[in-house]
């Protein structure tokens, strides 16, 4: 799952000051504009000991008619450009995951007559290298105790960071 990585990339003030950002589904009676992202994944199985996981990421941006005087398309284009700048061609660490690449595969913009919303859908292919990723940094710090022959010998803390570094204190 790369949801935490995508959240880290999309939950930036440049986007959240304009739109709500939600994973999987938006709540009922949500304010416009908003962004919803969903993902699915499969491990590459055509290589021995593959450490690459392929993800399909769908990002949907919804704006409402009348907000910008252009059926919502001006707001939509603005948000779409910002989202693409954050996701397309991204490589690096995000949300404790090592992202090898995020590539925009397909994009569509349309106006839904029934809801009176302008909608953009963007589909990305994401390659995650999970051979180099640490456990989720949200699981740290970990406190540990070393016992020697049943007697407590030392106590310490392990901190893990998204940039693949650890700090161990005794």
Tab-separated table of C-alpha atoms in Angstrom:
chain	number	residue	atom	x	y	z
A	1	UNK	CA	0.000	0.000	0.000
A	2	UNK	CA	1.321	3.405	-0.941
A	3	UNK	CA	-1.580	5.445	0.419
A	4	UNK	CA	0.621	7.038	3.099
A	5	UNK	CA	3.210	8.018	0.469
A	6	UNK	CA	0.573	9.600	-1.776
A	7	UNK	CA	-0.955	11.365	1.214
A	8	UNK	CA	2.441	12.878	2.029
A	9	UNK	CA	2.783	14.132	-1.548
A	10	UNK	CA	-0.747	15.545	-1.809
A	11	UNK	CA	-1.269	16.906	1.716
A	12	UNK	CA	0.691	20.077	1.110
A	13	UNK	CA	-0.665	23.572	1.708
A	14	UNK	CA	-0.484	24.337	-2.010
A	15	UNK	CA	-3.296	21.780	-2.439
A	16	UNK	CA	-5.048	21.651	0.964
A	17	UNK	CA	-5.549	25.429	1.030
A	18	UNK	CA	-7.711	24.979	-2.089
A	19	UNK	CA	-9.264	21.508	-1.846
A	20	UNK	CA	-10.049	18.682	0.524
A	21	UNK	CA	-7.988	15.534	-0.044
A	22	UNK	CA	-9.462	12.121	0.765
A	23	UNK	CA	-8.395	8.495	0.456
A	24	UNK	CA	-10.833	6.120	-1.269
A	25	UNK	CA	-14.067	8.137	-0.914
A	26	UNK	CA	-15.072	11.675	-0.025
A	27	UNK	CA	-17.507	12.181	2.846
A	28	UNK	CA	-21.123	13.114	2.122
A	29	UNK	CA	-21.856	16.828	1.775
A	30	UNK	CA	-18.181	17.575	1.159
A	31	UNK	CA	-17.110	21.095	0.197
A	32	UNK	CA	-15.893	21.677	-3.350
A	33	UNK	CA	-13.338	21.328	-4.785
A	34	UNK	CA	-11.991	18.019	-3.507
A	35	UNK	CA	-9.566	15.274	-4.497
A	36	UNK	CA	-9.992	11.533	-3.965
A	37	UNK	CA	-7.188	9.018	-4.525
A	38	UNK	CA	-7.336	5.217	-4.660
A	39	UNK	CA	-4.736	2.559	-5.286
A	40	UNK	CA	-4.315	-1.108	-5.983
A	41	UNK	CA	-1.112	-3.091	-6.207
A	42	UNK	CA	0.481	-6.303	-7.365
A	43	UNK	CA	4.003	-7.630	-6.873
A	44	UNK	CA	5.932	-8.221	-10.074
A	45	UNK	CA	6.005	-11.965	-10.446
A	46	UNK	CA	8.038	-12.342	-13.604
A	47	UNK	CA	11.377	-11.864	-11.841
A	48	UNK	CA	13.006	-14.093	-9.246
A	49	UNK	CA	12.975	-12.470	-5.817
A	50	UNK	CA	11.435	-9.299	-7.224
A	51	UNK	CA	11.364	-6.418	-4.774
A	52	UNK	CA	9.263	-4.160	-6.982
A	53	UNK	CA	5.571	-3.656	-6.337
A	54	UNK	CA	3.445	-2.135	-9.098
A	55	UNK	CA	0.604	0.135	-8.039
A	56	UNK	CA	-2.239	1.639	-10.028
A	57	UNK	CA	-3.158	5.016	-8.612
A	58	UNK	CA	-6.321	6.860	-9.540
A	59	UNK	CA	-6.698	10.524	-8.618
A	60	UNK	CA	-10.076	12.191	-9.128
A	61	UNK	CA	-10.509	15.963	-8.832
A	62	UNK	CA	-14.037	17.357	-8.554
A	63	UNK	CA	-14.990	21.039	-8.794
A	64	UNK	CA	-18.410	22.618	-8.951
A	65	UNK	CA	-20.078	24.795	-11.554
A	66	UNK	CA	-20.394	28.466	-10.770
A	67	UNK	CA	-17.421	28.753	-8.439
A	68	UNK	CA	-15.092	30.077	-11.128
A	69	UNK	CA	-17.590	31.267	-13.781
A	70	UNK	CA	-16.302	28.637	-16.207
A	71	UNK	CA	-18.317	25.544	-15.194
A	72	UNK	CA	-15.560	24.702	-12.705
A	73	UNK	CA	-12.982	24.070	-15.428
A	74	UNK	CA	-10.640	26.904	-14.387
A	75	UNK	CA	-10.435	25.552	-10.821
A	76	UNK	CA	-10.089	22.038	-12.201
A	77	UNK	CA	-7.184	22.905	-14.512
A	78	UNK	CA	-5.419	24.757	-11.711
A	79	UNK	CA	-5.714	21.835	-9.277
A	80	UNK	CA	-4.849	19.278	-11.950
A	81	UNK	CA	-1.634	21.163	-12.747
A	82	UNK	CA	-0.631	21.262	-9.069
A	83	UNK	CA	-1.393	17.560	-8.534
A	84	UNK	CA	0.576	16.593	-11.646
A	85	UNK	CA	3.543	18.662	-10.448
A	86	UNK	CA	3.541	16.755	-7.132
A	87	UNK	CA	3.053	13.243	-8.529
A	88	UNK	CA	4.157	12.882	-12.153
A	89	UNK	CA	7.773	11.712	-12.486
A	90	UNK	CA	8.269	11.678	-8.703
A	91	UNK	CA	11.077	9.454	-7.411
A	92	UNK	CA	12.320	9.205	-3.841
A	93	UNK	CA	11.118	8.532	-0.321
A	94	UNK	CA	7.560	9.431	0.709
A	95	UNK	CA	5.548	8.112	3.637
A	96	UNK	CA	8.309	5.644	4.503
A	97	UNK	CA	8.170	4.096	1.018
A	98	UNK	CA	10.882	4.138	-1.626
A	99	UNK	CA	9.095	5.215	-4.783
A	100	UNK	CA	11.049	4.248	-7.882
A	101	UNK	CA	8.719	6.190	-10.195
A	102	UNK	CA	5.259	7.682	-10.582
A	103	UNK	CA	4.204	8.080	-14.203
A	104	UNK	CA	0.963	9.600	-15.489
A	105	UNK	CA	-0.617	6.951	-17.699
A	106	UNK	CA	-3.975	8.454	-18.650
A	107	UNK	CA	-5.938	11.635	-17.968
A	108	UNK	CA	-9.478	12.765	-18.748
A	109	UNK	CA	-11.544	15.893	-18.045
A	110	UNK	CA	-15.313	16.098	-18.409
A	111	UNK	CA	-18.410	17.903	-17.149
A	112	UNK	CA	-21.029	15.771	-15.420
A	113	UNK	CA	-24.445	17.179	-16.383
A	114	UNK	CA	-26.266	15.419	-13.570
A	115	UNK	CA	-24.130	16.677	-10.680
A	116	UNK	CA	-23.043	19.900	-12.460
A	117	UNK	CA	-19.415	19.145	-11.589
A	118	UNK	CA	-16.251	19.378	-13.628
A	119	UNK	CA	-14.243	16.199	-13.046
A	120	UNK	CA	-10.689	15.173	-13.885
A	121	UNK	CA	-9.472	11.595	-13.590
A	122	UNK	CA	-5.768	10.823	-13.665
A	123	UNK	CA	-4.353	7.330	-13.668
A	124	UNK	CA	-0.758	6.772	-12.603
A	125	UNK	CA	1.531	3.763	-12.633
A	126	UNK	CA	3.644	3.657	-9.473
A	127	UNK	CA	6.698	1.451	-8.943
A	128	UNK	CA	7.657	0.894	-5.310
A	129	UNK	CA	11.024	-0.605	-4.409
A	130	UNK	CA	10.291	-2.364	-1.148
A	131	UNK	CA	13.718	-3.955	-0.847
A	132	UNK	CA	15.152	-0.696	0.470
A	133	UNK	CA	12.173	0.636	2.416
A	134	UNK	CA	12.258	0.600	6.170
A	135	UNK	CA	9.390	-0.286	8.382
A	136	UNK	CA	6.949	2.585	8.573
A	137	UNK	CA	8.544	5.432	10.598
A	138	UNK	CA	5.187	5.879	12.325
A	139	UNK	CA	6.027	2.661	14.217
A	140	UNK	CA	9.037	4.266	15.887
A	141	UNK	CA	10.478	4.829	18.413
A	142	UNK	CA	10.853	1.253	19.611
A	143	UNK	CA	12.096	0.774	23.143
A	144	UNK	CA	14.072	-2.400	23.754
A	145	UNK	CA	15.650	-4.264	26.649
A	146	UNK	CA	18.627	-6.617	26.379
A	147	UNK	CA	18.716	-9.408	28.923
A	148	UNK	CA	21.847	-11.458	29.540
A	149	UNK	CA	21.273	-14.728	31.418
A	150	UNK	CA	17.880	-13.436	32.566
A	151	UNK	CA	19.290	-10.197	33.945
A	152	UNK	CA	18.535	-6.813	32.396
A	153	UNK	CA	21.771	-5.623	30.834
A	154	UNK	CA	20.759	-2.502	28.916
A	155	UNK	CA	17.775	-0.509	27.733
A	156	UNK	CA	17.612	1.589	24.590
A	157	UNK	CA	15.539	3.175	21.880
A	158	UNK	CA	15.547	2.714	18.105
A	159	UNK	CA	14.299	5.524	15.871
A	160	UNK	CA	13.679	4.898	12.154
A	161	UNK	CA	13.386	7.693	9.625
A	162	UNK	CA	11.852	7.951	6.161
A	163	UNK	CA	15.275	8.605	4.625
A	164	UNK	CA	16.329	5.015	5.486
A	165	UNK	CA	18.420	5.896	8.541
A	166	UNK	CA	18.250	4.569	12.099
A	167	UNK	CA	19.315	6.081	15.380
A	168	UNK	CA	19.954	3.645	18.214
A	169	UNK	CA	20.501	4.910	21.749
A	170	UNK	CA	21.498	2.797	24.715
